[in-house]
Short mmCIF file of C-alpha atoms in Angstrom, two decimals:
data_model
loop_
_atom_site.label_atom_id
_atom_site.label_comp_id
_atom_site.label_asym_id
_atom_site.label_seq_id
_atom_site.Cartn_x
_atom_site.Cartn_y
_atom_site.Cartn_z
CA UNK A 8 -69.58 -2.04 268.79
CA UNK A 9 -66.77 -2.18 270.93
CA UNK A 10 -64.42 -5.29 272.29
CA UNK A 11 -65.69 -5.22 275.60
CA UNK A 12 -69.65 -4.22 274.93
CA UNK A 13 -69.59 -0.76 276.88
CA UNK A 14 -69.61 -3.09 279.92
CA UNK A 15 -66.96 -3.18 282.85
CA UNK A 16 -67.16 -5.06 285.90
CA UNK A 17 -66.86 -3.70 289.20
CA UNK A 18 -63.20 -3.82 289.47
CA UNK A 19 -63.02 -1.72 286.73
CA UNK A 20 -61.64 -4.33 284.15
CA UNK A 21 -63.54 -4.75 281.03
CA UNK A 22 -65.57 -7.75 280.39
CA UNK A 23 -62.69 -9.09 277.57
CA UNK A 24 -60.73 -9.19 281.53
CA UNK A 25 -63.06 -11.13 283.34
CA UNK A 26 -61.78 -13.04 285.61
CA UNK A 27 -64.82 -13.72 287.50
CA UNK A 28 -66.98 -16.98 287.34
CA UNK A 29 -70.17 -16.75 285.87
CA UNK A 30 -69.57 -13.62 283.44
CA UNK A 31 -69.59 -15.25 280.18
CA UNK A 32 -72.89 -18.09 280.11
CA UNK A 33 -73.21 -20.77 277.06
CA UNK A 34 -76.91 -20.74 275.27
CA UNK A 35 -78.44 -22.15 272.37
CA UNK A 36 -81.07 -21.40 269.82
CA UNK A 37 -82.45 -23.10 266.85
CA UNK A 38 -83.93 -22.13 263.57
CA UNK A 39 -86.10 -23.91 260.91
CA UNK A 40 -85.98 -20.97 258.53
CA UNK A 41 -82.54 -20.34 257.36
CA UNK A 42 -81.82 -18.06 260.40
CA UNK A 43 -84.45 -15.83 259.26
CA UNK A 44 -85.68 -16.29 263.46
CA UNK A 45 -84.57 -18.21 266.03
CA UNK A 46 -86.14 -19.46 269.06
CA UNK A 47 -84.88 -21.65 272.33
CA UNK A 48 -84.89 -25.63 272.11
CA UNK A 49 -88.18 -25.18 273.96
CA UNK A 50 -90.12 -23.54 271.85
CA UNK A 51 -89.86 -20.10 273.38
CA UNK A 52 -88.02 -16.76 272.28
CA UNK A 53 -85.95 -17.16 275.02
CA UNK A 54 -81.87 -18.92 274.65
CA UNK A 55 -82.00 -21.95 276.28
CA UNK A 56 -78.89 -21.83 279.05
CA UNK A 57 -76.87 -24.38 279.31
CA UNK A 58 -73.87 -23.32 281.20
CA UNK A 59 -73.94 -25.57 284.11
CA UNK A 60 -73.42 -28.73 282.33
CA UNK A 61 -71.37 -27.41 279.76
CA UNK A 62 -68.63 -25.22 281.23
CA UNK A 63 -66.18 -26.84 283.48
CA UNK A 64 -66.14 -24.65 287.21
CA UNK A 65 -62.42 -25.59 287.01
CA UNK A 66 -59.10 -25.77 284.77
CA UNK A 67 -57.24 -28.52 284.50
CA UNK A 68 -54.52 -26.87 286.90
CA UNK A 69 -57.39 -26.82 289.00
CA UNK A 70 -57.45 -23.16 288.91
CA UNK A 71 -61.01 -21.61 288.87
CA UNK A 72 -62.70 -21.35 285.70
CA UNK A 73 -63.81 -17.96 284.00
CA UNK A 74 -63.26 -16.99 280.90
CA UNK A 75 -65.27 -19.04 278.06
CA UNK A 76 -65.48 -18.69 274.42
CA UNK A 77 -67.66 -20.57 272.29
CA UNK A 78 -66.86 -21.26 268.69
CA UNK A 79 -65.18 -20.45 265.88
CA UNK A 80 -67.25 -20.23 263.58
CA UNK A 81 -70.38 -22.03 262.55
CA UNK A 82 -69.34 -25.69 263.87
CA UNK A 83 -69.27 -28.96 262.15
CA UNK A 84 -72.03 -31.05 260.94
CA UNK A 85 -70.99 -34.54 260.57
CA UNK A 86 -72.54 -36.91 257.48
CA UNK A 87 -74.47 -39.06 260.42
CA UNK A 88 -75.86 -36.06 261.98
CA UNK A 89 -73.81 -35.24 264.82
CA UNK A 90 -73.43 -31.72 265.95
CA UNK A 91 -70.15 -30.99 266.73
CA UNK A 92 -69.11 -27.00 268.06
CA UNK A 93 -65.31 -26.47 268.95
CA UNK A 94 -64.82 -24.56 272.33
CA UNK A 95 -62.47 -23.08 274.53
CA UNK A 96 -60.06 -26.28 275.93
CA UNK A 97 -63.07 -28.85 274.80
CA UNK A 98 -65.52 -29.90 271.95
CA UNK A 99 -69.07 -29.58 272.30
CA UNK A 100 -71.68 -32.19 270.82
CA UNK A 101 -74.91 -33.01 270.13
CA UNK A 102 -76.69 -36.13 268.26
CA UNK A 103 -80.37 -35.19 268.78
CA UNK A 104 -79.86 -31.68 267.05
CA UNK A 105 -79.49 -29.62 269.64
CA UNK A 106 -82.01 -30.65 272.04
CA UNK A 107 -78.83 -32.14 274.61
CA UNK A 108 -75.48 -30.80 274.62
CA UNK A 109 -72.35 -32.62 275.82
CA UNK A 110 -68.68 -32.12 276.79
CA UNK A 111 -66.61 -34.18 274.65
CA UNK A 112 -63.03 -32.57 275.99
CA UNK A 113 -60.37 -32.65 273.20
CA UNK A 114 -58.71 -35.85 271.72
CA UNK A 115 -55.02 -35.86 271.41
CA UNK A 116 -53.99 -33.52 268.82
CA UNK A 117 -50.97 -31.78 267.71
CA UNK A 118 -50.09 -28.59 266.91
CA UNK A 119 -49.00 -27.20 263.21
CA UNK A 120 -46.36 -24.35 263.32
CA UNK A 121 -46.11 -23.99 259.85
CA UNK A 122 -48.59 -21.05 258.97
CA UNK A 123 -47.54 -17.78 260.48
CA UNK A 124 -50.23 -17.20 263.09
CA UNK A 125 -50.30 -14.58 266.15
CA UNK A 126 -51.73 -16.99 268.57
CA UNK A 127 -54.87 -15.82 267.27
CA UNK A 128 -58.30 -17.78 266.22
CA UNK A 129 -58.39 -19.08 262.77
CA UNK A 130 -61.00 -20.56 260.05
CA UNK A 131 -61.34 -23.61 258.69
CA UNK A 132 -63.65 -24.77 256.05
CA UNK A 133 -63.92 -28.23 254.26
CA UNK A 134 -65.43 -27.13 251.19
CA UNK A 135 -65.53 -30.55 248.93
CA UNK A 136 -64.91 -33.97 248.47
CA UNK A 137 -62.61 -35.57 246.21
CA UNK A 138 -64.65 -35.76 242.95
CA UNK A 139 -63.63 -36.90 239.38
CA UNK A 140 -63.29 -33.48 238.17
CA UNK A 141 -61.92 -31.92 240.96
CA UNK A 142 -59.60 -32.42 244.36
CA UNK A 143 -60.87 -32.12 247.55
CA UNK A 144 -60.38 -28.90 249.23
CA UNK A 145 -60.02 -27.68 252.79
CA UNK A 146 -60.00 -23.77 253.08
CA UNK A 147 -58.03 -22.09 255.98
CA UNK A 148 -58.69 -18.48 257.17
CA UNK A 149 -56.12 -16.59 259.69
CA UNK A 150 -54.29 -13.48 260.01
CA UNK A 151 -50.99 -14.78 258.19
CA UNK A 152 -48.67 -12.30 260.37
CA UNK A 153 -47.42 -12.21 263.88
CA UNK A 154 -50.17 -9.41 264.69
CA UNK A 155 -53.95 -9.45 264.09
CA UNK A 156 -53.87 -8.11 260.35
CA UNK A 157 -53.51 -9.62 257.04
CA UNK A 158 -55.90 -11.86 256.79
CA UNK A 159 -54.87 -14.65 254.41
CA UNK A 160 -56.71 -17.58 252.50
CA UNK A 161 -54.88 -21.27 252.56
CA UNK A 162 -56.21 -24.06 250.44
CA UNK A 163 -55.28 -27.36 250.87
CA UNK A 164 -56.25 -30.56 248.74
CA UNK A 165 -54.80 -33.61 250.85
CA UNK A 166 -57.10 -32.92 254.03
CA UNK A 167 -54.87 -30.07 255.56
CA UNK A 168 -51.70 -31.70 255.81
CA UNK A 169 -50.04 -29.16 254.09
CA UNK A 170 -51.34 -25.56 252.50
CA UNK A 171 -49.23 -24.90 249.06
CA UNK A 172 -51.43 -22.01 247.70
CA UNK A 173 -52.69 -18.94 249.44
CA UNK A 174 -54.06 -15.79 249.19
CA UNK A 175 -54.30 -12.35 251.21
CA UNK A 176 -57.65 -11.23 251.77
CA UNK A 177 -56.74 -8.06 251.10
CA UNK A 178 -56.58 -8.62 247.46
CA UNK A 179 -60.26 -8.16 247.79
CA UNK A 180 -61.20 -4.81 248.30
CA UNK A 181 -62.78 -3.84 251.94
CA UNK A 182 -65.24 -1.01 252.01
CA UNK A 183 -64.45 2.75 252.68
CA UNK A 184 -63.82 3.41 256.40
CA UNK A 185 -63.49 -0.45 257.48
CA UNK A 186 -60.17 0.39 259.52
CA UNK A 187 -57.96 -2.08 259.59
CA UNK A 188 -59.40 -5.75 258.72
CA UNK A 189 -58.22 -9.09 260.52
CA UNK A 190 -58.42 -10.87 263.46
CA UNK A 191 -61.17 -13.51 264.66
CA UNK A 192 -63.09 -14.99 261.20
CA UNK A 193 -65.54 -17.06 260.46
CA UNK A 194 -66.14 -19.18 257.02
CA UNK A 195 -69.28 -21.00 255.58
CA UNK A 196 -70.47 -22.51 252.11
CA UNK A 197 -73.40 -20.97 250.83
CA UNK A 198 -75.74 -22.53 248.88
CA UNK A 199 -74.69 -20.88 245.34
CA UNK A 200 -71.08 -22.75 246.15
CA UNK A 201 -69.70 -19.42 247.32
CA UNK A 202 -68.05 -18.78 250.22
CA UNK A 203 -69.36 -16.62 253.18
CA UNK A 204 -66.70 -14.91 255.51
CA UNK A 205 -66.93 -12.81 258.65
CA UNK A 206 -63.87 -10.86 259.59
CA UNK A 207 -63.30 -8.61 262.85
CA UNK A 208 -62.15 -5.30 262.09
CA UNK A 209 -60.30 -2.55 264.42
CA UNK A 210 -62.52 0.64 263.09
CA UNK A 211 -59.89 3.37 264.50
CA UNK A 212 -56.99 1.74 263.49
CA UNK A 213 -55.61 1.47 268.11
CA UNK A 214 -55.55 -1.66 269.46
CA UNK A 215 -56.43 -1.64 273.23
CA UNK A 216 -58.95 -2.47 275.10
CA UNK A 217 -61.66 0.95 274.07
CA UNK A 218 -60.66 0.61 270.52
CA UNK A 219 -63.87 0.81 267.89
CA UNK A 220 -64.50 -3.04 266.76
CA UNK A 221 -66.51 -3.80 264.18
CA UNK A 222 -67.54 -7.63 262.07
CA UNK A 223 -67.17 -7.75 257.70
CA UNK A 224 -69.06 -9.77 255.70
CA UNK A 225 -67.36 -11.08 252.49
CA UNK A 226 -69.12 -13.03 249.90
CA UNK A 227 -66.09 -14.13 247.54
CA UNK A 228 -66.35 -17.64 245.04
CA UNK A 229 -63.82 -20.44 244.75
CA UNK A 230 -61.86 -19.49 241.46
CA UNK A 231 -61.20 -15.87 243.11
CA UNK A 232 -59.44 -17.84 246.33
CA UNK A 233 -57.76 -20.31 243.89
CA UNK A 234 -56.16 -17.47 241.82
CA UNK A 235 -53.13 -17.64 244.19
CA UNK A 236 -49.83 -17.09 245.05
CA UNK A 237 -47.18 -19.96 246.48
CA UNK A 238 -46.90 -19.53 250.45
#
């Protein structure tokens, strides 16, 4: 696959450009088979669009609104059942699984310098509790340089105030031809207690706009990560 999907808009910019409203639409799908297949919240094999009462038509400059990105990664699921999916300048929410999505904007936050990051997207994955036997641990996932590359593992066990231990991803061995490995990621706990990890890739090694792109799956366990180094 490539970055911009083969598909350029009439000005000639790629889609990963857009600056036009209306090019990139917010949908959602359910599943009640482990993702096996999905189907819209009505019952159909069509998405169910909801772009018009999720994405904003302006900025808060009041400039127009355009481009939209939905994620990272596979959202939160809170211990009540809310629904929670971070988005581009807002959070997005549900409480009736799905079936109604609302804006929730962003509550005040503020930002951590401390991990090297390329103002890039990054992972984060609570993986447990505090238990008797063990600390609770939050997992963190970015490219630890000041370019798209090097993935690297965090762990922190006081609710990610700070990250002691880490780990480069590339300790673990990509396959043949993979190109060069970091970027956007995304993290989940399976249900053996591994861990699950998309990466993008960059399959030709350029980075512009027409360069190859390409997703990795990892499937790497706890004691692997926790075999560190000090950041």
């Amino acid at each position: 696959m490539s970055q911009s999907g083969g598909t350029n808009l009439e000005t000639g910019l790629s889609m990963t450009h857009s600056t036009q409203l209306g090019q990139h639409r917010v949908y959602v799908m359910r599943s009640d088979d482990d993702g096996v297949t999905f189907e819209g919240m009505d019952g159909s094999l069509t998405p169910t669009g909801i772009t018009a009462t999720l994405t904003p038509k302006t900025r808060g400059d009041g400039s127009a609104w355009a481009w939209d990105v939905v994620g990272p990664g596979a959202g939160l699921y809170t211990s009540d059942g809310v629904i929670i999916i971070p988005a581009q300048f807002r959070n997005i929410y549900s409480k009736d699984h799905g079936k109604t999505c609302i804006n929730g904007g962003f509550s005040a936050y503020e930002p951590d310098n401390k991990p090297l990051d390329p103002e890039d997207e990054i992972s984060v994955l609570f993986y447990n509790n505090a238990e008797s036997d063990a600390p609770s641990r939050t997992i963190f996932l970015n490219s630890g340089t000041t370019t798209r590359t090097e993935m690297r593992f965090r762990i922190s066990y006081n609710n990610a105030k700070t990250w002691p231990m880490c780990r480069p991803l590339s300790n673990f061995t990509p396959p043949s031809g993979s190109g060069t490995e970091g970027g956007y990621s995304s993290m989940v706990k399976t249900a053996d207690k591994n861990i699950g990890v998309m990466v993008e890739t960059n399959l030709d090694i350029s980075n512009n706009d027409v360069s190859a792109r390409g997703i990795l799956w990892h499937k790497l366990n706890l004691t692997w990560i926790l075999h560190t180094c000090a950041c």
